PDB file of C-alpha atoms in Angstrom:
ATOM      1  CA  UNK A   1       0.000   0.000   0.000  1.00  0.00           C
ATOM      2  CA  UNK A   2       0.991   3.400  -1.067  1.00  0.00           C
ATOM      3  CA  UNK A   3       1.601   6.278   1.594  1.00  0.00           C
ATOM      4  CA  UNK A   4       3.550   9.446   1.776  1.00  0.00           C
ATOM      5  CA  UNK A   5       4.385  11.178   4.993  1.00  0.00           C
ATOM      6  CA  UNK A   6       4.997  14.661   4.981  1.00  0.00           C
ATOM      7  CA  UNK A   7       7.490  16.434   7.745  1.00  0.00           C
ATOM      8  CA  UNK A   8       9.853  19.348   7.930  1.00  0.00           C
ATOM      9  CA  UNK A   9       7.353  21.853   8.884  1.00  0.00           C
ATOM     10  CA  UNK A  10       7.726  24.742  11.150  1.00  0.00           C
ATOM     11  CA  UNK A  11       7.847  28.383  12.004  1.00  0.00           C
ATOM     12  CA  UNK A  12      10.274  31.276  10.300  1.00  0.00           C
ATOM     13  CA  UNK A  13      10.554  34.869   9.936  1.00  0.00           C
ATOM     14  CA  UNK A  14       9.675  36.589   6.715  1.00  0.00           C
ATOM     15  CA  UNK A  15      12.802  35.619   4.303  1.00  0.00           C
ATOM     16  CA  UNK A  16      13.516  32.162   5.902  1.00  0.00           C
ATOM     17  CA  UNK A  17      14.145  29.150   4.173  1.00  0.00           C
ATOM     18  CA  UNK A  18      12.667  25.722   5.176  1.00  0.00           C
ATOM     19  CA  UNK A  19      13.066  22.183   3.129  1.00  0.00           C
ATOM     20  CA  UNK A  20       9.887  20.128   3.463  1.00  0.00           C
ATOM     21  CA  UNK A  21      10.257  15.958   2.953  1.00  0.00           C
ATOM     22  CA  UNK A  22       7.833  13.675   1.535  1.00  0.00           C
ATOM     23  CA  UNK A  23       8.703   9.816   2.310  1.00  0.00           C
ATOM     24  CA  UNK A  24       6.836   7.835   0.036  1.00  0.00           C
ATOM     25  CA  UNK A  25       6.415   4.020   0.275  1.00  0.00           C
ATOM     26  CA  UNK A  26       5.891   1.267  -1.928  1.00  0.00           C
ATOM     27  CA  UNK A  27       7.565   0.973  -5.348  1.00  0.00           C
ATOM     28  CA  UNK A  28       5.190   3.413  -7.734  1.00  0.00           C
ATOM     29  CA  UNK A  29       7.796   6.418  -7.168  1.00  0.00           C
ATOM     30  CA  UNK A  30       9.762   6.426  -9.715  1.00  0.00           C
ATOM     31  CA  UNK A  31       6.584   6.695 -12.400  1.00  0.00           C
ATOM     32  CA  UNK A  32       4.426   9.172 -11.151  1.00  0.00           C
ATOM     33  CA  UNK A  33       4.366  12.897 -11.615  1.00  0.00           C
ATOM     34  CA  UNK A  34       5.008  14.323  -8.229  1.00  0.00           C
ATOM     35  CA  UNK A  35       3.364  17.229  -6.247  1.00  0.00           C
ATOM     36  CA  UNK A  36       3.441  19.672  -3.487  1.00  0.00           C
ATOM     37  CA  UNK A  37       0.023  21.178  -2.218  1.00  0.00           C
ATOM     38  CA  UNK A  38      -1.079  23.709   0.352  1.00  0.00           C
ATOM     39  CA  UNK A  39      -4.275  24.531   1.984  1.00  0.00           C
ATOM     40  CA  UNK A  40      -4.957  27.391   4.666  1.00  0.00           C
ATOM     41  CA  UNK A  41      -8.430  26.532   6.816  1.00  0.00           C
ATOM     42  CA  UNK A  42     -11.120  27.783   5.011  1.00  0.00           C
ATOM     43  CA  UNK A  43      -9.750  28.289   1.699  1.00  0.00           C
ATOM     44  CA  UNK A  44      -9.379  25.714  -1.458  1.00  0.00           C
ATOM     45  CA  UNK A  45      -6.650  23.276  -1.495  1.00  0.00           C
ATOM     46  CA  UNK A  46      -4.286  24.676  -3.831  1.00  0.00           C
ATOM     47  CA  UNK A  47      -1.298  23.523  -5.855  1.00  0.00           C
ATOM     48  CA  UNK A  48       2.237  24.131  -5.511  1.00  0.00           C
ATOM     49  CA  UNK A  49       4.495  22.461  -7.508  1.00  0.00           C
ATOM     50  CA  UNK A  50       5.112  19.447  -9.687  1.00  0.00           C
ATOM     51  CA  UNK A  51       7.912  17.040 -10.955  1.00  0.00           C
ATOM     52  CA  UNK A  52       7.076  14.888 -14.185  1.00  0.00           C
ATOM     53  CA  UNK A  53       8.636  11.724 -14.318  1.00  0.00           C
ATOM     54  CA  UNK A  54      10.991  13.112 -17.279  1.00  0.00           C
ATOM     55  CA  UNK A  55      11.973  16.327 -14.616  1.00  0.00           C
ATOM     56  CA  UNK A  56      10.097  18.812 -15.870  1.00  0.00           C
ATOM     57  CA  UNK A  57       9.383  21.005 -12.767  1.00  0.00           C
ATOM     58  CA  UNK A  58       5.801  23.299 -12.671  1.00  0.00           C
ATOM     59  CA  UNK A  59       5.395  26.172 -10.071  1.00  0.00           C
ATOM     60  CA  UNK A  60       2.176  28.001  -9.446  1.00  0.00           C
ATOM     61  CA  UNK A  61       3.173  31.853 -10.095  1.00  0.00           C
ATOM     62  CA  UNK A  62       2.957  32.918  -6.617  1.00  0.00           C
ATOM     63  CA  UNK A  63       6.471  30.467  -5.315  1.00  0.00           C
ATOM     64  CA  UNK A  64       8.795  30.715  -8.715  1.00  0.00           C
ATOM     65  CA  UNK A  65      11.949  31.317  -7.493  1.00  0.00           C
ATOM     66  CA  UNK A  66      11.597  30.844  -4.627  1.00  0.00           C
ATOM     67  CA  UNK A  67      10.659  27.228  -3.965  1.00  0.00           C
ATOM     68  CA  UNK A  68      12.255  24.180  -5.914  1.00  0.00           C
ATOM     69  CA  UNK A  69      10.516  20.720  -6.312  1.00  0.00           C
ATOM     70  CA  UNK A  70      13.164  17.619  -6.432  1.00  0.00           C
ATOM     71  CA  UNK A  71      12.819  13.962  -5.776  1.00  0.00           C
ATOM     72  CA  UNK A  72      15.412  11.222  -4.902  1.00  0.00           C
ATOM     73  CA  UNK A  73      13.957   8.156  -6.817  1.00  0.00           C
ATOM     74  CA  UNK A  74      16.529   5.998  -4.554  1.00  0.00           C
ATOM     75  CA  UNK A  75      15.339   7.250  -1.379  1.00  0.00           C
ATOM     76  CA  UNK A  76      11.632   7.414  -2.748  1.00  0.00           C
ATOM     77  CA  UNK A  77      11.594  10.852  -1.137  1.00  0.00           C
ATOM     78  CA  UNK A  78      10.449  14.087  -2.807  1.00  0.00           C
ATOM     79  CA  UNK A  79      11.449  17.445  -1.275  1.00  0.00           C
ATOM     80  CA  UNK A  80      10.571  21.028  -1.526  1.00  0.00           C
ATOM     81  CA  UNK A  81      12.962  23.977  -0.310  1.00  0.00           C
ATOM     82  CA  UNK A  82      11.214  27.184   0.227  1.00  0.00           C
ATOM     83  CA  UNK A  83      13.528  30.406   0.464  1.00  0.00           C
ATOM     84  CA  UNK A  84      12.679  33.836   0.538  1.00  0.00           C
ATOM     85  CA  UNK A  85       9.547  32.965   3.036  1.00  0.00           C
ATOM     86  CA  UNK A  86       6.613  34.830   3.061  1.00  0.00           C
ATOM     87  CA  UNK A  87       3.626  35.267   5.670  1.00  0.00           C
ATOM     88  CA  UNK A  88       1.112  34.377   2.535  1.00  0.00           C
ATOM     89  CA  UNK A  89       3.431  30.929   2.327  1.00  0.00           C
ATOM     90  CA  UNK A  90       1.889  30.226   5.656  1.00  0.00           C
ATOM     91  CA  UNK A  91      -0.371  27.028   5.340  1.00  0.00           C
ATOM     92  CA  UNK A  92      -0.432  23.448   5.637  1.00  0.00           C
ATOM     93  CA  UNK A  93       1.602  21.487   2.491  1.00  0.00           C
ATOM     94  CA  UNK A  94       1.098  18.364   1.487  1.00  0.00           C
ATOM     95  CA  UNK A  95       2.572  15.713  -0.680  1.00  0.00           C
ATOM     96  CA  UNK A  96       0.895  14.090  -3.426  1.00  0.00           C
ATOM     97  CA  UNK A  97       0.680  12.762  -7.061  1.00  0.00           C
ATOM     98  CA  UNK A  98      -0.170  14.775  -9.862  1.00  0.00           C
ATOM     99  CA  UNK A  99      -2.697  14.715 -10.534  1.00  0.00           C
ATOM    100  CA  UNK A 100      -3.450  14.056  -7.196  1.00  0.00           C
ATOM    101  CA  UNK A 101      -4.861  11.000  -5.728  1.00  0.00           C
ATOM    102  CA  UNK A 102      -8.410  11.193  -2.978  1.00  0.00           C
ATOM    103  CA  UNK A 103      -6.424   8.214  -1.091  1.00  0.00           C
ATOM    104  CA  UNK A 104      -3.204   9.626  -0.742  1.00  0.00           C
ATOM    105  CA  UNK A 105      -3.226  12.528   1.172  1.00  0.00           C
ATOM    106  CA  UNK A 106      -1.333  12.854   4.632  1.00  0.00           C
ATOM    107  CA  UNK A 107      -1.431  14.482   7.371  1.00  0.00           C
ATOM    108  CA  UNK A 108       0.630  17.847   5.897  1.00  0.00           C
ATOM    109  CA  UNK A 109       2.907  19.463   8.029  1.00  0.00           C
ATOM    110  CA  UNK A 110       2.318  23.096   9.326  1.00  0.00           C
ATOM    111  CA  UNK A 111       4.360  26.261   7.859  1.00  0.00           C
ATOM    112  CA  UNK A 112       4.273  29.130   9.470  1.00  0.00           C
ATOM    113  CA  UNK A 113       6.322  32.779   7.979  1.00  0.00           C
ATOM    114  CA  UNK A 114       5.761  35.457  10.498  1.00  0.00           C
ATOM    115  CA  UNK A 115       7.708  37.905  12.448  1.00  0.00           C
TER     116      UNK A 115
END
């Protein structure tokens, strides 16, 4: 069975940099586009970033440049480093296919950009 944990979460000031980790289990990695999404209570969940199986990297307008999508097919583990924080980055980010997947979703881990 396929699951994908999510961790690396925290708080930061305005400008800080975090790396989020996605451990995914189960043998599927290497195939499958690859996603980071966010959500903020109340509000639509909303997508981040993607990684094709080929590498080809997609970044909703709001992170580019700031935030970089990259997997370790060995490690089945997907990451995503956010620099240049902002408070509107705050939210909780999840890991997922793309497109994503009802079953998969995890827990999300909690970012939080304010001074």
């Amino acid at each position: 069975q396929v699951q994908l944990v999510e961790s690396g979460g925290g708080s930061v000031q305005p400008g800080g940099a975090l790396r989020l980790s996605c451990a995914v289990s189960g043998s599927i990695f290497s195939i499958y586009c690859v996603g980071w999404y966010r959500q903020v209570p109340g509000k639509q969940r909303e997508l981040v970033a993607t990684l094709a199986r080929g590498g080809t990297t997609n970044d909703t307008d709001s992170v580019k440049g700031r935030f970089t999508i990259t997997k370790d097919n060995a490690k089945t583990t997907m990451y995503l480093q956010m620099d240049i924080l902002k408070p509107e980055d705050t939210s909780v980010y999840f890991c997922n296919f793309c497109p994503p997947s009802n079953g998969y979703w995890g827990q999300g881990t909690q970012v939080t950009v304010s001074s």
